[in-house]
Amino acid sequence: MKEIVEIVAAYDRAVKEGKKAALATVVLVEGSAYRRAGARMLITEDGQLTGAISGGCLEGDALRKARMVILQQEPLLVTYDTMDDDDAKLGVGLGCNGIIHILIEPIYDSLQNPINYLKAIVRNKGNAVLATLFSVDDRKGPQPGTCLCLTSDAILQSCVLSDAIYKDALVTDVECAIKNGQSETSTYADGTIFTGFVEYVKPMVSLVIIGAGNDAIPLTKIAAVLGWDITVVDGRPNYALQERFPLANRVVVSKPGNILSQIELTASTAFVLMTHNYNYEIELLKELMPLGLSYIGILGPKKKLVRMLAEIEDNGVQITSAQLASIYGPVGLDIGSEGSEEIALSIVAEIKAVLSSREGYSLKYKPTPIHAELDKAVAGK
């Protein structure tokens, strides 16, 4: 989501400066590659790049092709075979042993352009699906491109779908993708065989930091690097100051009972309680547990959490196994953290692992390829 937000902002700047632009999207990967399907890069006519489609090896060639696309105002499907010696000689061999298909689309001056679909996703803040159609078999034929966007409150579609006989099938696949929370690749026929990359876009991670002490500052800095939406909350007005947390999207002064009325919760909202105030945190924890959140982190020793849970149960509240599973205390992954910066790193890593349904262990011990599950889903297998 961070990449999408940055691309939207860069495009708005380009419009103000009167620059034309194109959008390059990785739409299909066969084998291994540095970036997967869904990676994007905005390219302006003067060579400004926002986002990335590789580790840096494809960007130069993509820039040259994007300038041609901007000039001709026609989408172009480009394929890089990183297993091919000729491509390696051209400087695009990534050592990744894969084939990468990239669709480069001109951004038309109309409502039906890929950037407006990305803007709809950013505004919505929830789960969304983008559908991008391209033809591998007929590269010189029509390349419909990004043509449909589904969010929780709207469905936007390009005019190219108006009379397409595969429209209903595509819409069905898009609805399934948002229901299952998983990207897929399918084929559609309408005289031409099109491949459709139906991309599930996760909402931006929303991090709510309860506590505005000095140890919360590095946590906001690391989360900001990842592009997370950050809210800092504290009951102390002399601590909860925007100037102390310039990278936070919001800084709120609030009592525990009033916090939730000021927070917009999503499936990717994570809370970290680090006020060092036992009574403040236990009062808030009572409010958070019934919400079905994926992550509630509590800074401090294990005995603190045990005491909090026992006190809540002593007051007649039954804590379910699902609620217990969502509480992480002591907070963070075990990486030998010392100091607030390292603790912040361990917290952010744990949140990312939990929201991605991962265990958080070293990749050297992973028995399958890094993206094996994703590749299987995208291939529609």
Coordinates of N, CA, C and O in Angstrom, one line a residue, residues 27 129-138 142-145 147-148 160-161 164-177 182-199 377-380:
V27 N 2.8 -7.7 -13.9 CA 1.5 -8.4 -14.0 C 1.6 -9.9 -13.9 O 0.6 -10.6 -13.6
V129 N -9.7 -4.8 -4.7 CA -9.2 -5.6 -5.7 C -9.0 -4.8 -7.0 O -9.9 -4.0 -7.4
L130 N -7.9 -5.0 -7.7 CA -7.7 -4.4 -9.0 C -7.6 -5.5 -10.0 O -6.9 -6.5 -9.8
A131 N -8.2 -5.3 -11.2 CA -8.1 -6.3 -12.3 C -7.4 -5.6 -13.5 O -7.7 -4.5 -13.9
T132 N -6.3 -6.3 -13.9 CA -5.5 -5.8 -15.1 C -5.5 -6.9 -16.1 O -5.1 -8.0 -15.9
L133 N -5.9 -6.5 -17.4 CA -6.0 -7.5 -18.5 C -4.8 -7.2 -19.5 O -4.5 -6.0 -19.8
F134 N -4.2 -8.3 -20.0 CA -3.2 -8.1 -21.0 C -3.1 -9.4 -21.8 O -3.7 -10.5 -21.4
S135 N -2.5 -9.3 -23.0 CA -2.4 -10.4 -23.9 C -1.0 -10.8 -24.1 O -0.2 -10.0 -24.7
V136 N -0.6 -12.0 -23.6 CA 0.8 -12.5 -23.8 C 0.9 -13.0 -25.2 O 2.0 -12.8 -25.9
D137 N -0.1 -13.6 -25.8 CA -0.1 -14.2 -27.1 C 0.0 -13.2 -28.2 O 0.6 -13.4 -29.3
D138 N -0.7 -12.1 -28.0 CA -0.8 -11.1 -29.1 C -0.4 -9.7 -28.5 O -1.1 -8.9 -28.2
P142 N -4.7 -5.4 -28.7 CA -5.1 -4.6 -27.6 C -4.6 -5.1 -26.3 O -4.6 -6.3 -26.0
Q143 N -4.2 -4.2 -25.4 CA -3.8 -4.5 -24.0 C -4.7 -3.6 -23.2 O -4.5 -2.5 -22.9
P144 N -5.9 -4.2 -22.7 CA -6.9 -3.4 -22.0 C -6.3 -2.7 -20.7 O -6.7 -1.6 -20.3
G145 N -5.3 -3.4 -20.1 CA -4.7 -2.7 -18.9 C -5.6 -2.8 -17.6 O -6.5 -3.6 -17.5
C147 N -8.4 -2.2 -15.6 CA -9.8 -1.9 -16.1 C -10.9 -2.0 -15.1 O -12.0 -1.7 -15.4
L148 N -10.6 -2.5 -13.8 CA -11.7 -2.6 -12.9 C -11.1 -2.5 -11.5 O -10.0 -3.1 -11.2
V160 N -13.7 -0.3 -21.6 CA -13.3 -1.5 -22.4 C -14.1 -2.7 -22.0 O -14.2 -3.7 -22.7
L161 N -14.7 -2.7 -20.8 CA -15.5 -3.8 -20.3 C -17.0 -3.7 -20.7 O -17.7 -4.7 -20.5
A164 N -17.7 -6.3 -23.3 CA -16.8 -7.5 -23.3 C -17.7 -8.7 -22.8 O -18.4 -8.7 -21.8
I165 N -17.6 -9.9 -23.6 CA -18.3 -11.0 -23.2 C -17.8 -11.7 -21.9 O -18.5 -12.5 -21.3
Y166 N -16.6 -11.4 -21.5 CA -16.0 -12.0 -20.3 C -16.2 -11.1 -19.1 O -15.8 -11.4 -18.0
K167 N -17.0 -10.0 -19.2 CA -17.2 -9.1 -18.1 C -17.7 -9.8 -16.9 O -17.2 -9.6 -15.8
D168 N -18.8 -10.6 -17.0 CA -19.4 -11.2 -15.8 C -18.4 -12.1 -15.1 O -18.3 -12.2 -13.9
A169 N -17.6 -12.9 -16.0 CA -16.7 -13.8 -15.4 C -15.6 -13.1 -14.6 O -15.1 -13.5 -13.5
L170 N -15.1 -11.9 -15.2 CA -14.1 -11.1 -14.5 C -14.6 -10.5 -13.2 O -14.0 -10.6 -12.2
V171 N -15.9 -10.0 -13.2 CA -16.5 -9.4 -12.0 C -16.6 -10.5 -10.9 O -16.3 -10.3 -9.7
T172 N -17.0 -11.7 -11.3 CA -17.1 -12.8 -10.4 C -15.8 -13.2 -9.8 O -15.7 -13.4 -8.5
D173 N -14.7 -13.2 -10.6 CA -13.4 -13.5 -10.0 C -12.9 -12.4 -9.1 O -12.2 -12.6 -8.1
V174 N -13.2 -11.1 -9.4 CA -12.9 -10.0 -8.6 C -13.6 -10.1 -7.2 O -13.0 -9.9 -6.1
E175 N -14.8 -10.4 -7.2 CA -15.6 -10.6 -6.0 C -15.1 -11.7 -5.1 O -15.0 -11.7 -3.9
C176 N -14.7 -12.8 -5.8 CA -14.1 -14.0 -5.1 C -12.7 -13.6 -4.4 O -12.4 -14.0 -3.3
A177 N -11.9 -12.8 -5.2 CA -10.6 -12.3 -4.6 C -10.8 -11.5 -3.4 O -10.0 -11.7 -2.4
Q182 N -7.2 -13.0 -1.6 CA -6.1 -13.6 -2.3 C -6.1 -13.2 -3.8 O -7.2 -13.2 -4.4
S183 N -4.9 -12.9 -4.3 CA -4.8 -12.6 -5.7 C -4.9 -13.9 -6.6 O -4.4 -14.9 -6.1
E184 N -5.3 -13.7 -7.8 CA -5.3 -14.8 -8.7 C -5.1 -14.4 -10.1 O -5.2 -13.2 -10.4
T185 N -4.7 -15.3 -11.0 CA -4.6 -15.0 -12.4 C -5.4 -16.0 -13.2 O -5.4 -17.2 -12.9
S186 N -6.2 -15.4 -14.1 CA -7.2 -16.3 -14.9 C -7.1 -15.8 -16.3 O -6.4 -14.8 -16.7
T187 N -7.7 -16.6 -17.2 CA -7.7 -16.2 -18.7 C -9.2 -15.9 -19.1 O -10.1 -16.5 -18.6
Y188 N -9.3 -15.0 -20.0 CA -10.6 -14.6 -20.5 C -10.5 -14.5 -22.1 O -9.5 -14.0 -22.6
A189 N -11.6 -14.9 -22.7 CA -11.6 -14.9 -24.2 C -12.6 -14.0 -24.7 O -13.8 -13.9 -24.3
D190 N -12.2 -13.2 -25.7 CA -13.2 -12.3 -26.5 C -12.6 -12.1 -27.8 O -12.2 -10.9 -28.2
G191 N -12.4 -13.1 -28.6 CA -11.7 -13.1 -29.9 C -10.2 -13.2 -29.6 O -9.5 -14.0 -30.2
T192 N -9.7 -12.4 -28.6 CA -8.3 -12.5 -28.1 C -8.3 -13.2 -26.8 O -9.3 -13.0 -26.0
I193 N -7.3 -14.0 -26.5 CA -7.2 -14.6 -25.2 C -6.4 -13.6 -24.3 O -5.3 -13.2 -24.5
F194 N -7.1 -13.1 -23.2 CA -6.5 -12.2 -22.3 C -6.2 -12.9 -21.0 O -6.9 -13.8 -20.6
T195 N -5.0 -12.5 -20.4 CA -4.7 -13.0 -19.1 C -5.1 -11.9 -18.1 O -4.9 -10.7 -18.4
G196 N -5.8 -12.2 -17.1 CA -6.2 -11.2 -16.1 C -5.5 -11.4 -14.8 O -5.6 -12.5 -14.1
F197 N -4.8 -10.4 -14.3 CA -4.2 -10.4 -13.0 C -5.2 -9.7 -12.1 O -5.5 -8.5 -12.1
V198 N -5.9 -10.5 -11.2 CA -6.9 -10.1 -10.3 C -6.2 -9.9 -8.9 O -5.9 -10.9 -8.3
E199 N -5.8 -8.7 -8.6 CA -4.9 -8.4 -7.5 C -5.7 -8.0 -6.2 O -6.4 -7.0 -6.2
A377 N -1.2 -19.3 -5.6 CA -2.5 -18.6 -5.6 C -2.6 -17.8 -6.9 O -3.7 -17.8 -7.6
V378 N -1.6 -17.0 -7.3 CA -1.6 -16.2 -8.5 C -1.8 -17.0 -9.7 O -2.4 -16.6 -10.7
A379 N -1.2 -18.2 -9.7 CA -1.3 -19.1 -10.9 C -2.7 -19.7 -11.0 O -3.0 -20.3 -12.0
G380 N -3.5 -19.5 -10.0 CA -4.8 -20.1 -10.0 C -4.9 -21.6 -9.8 O -5.8 -22.2 -10.2

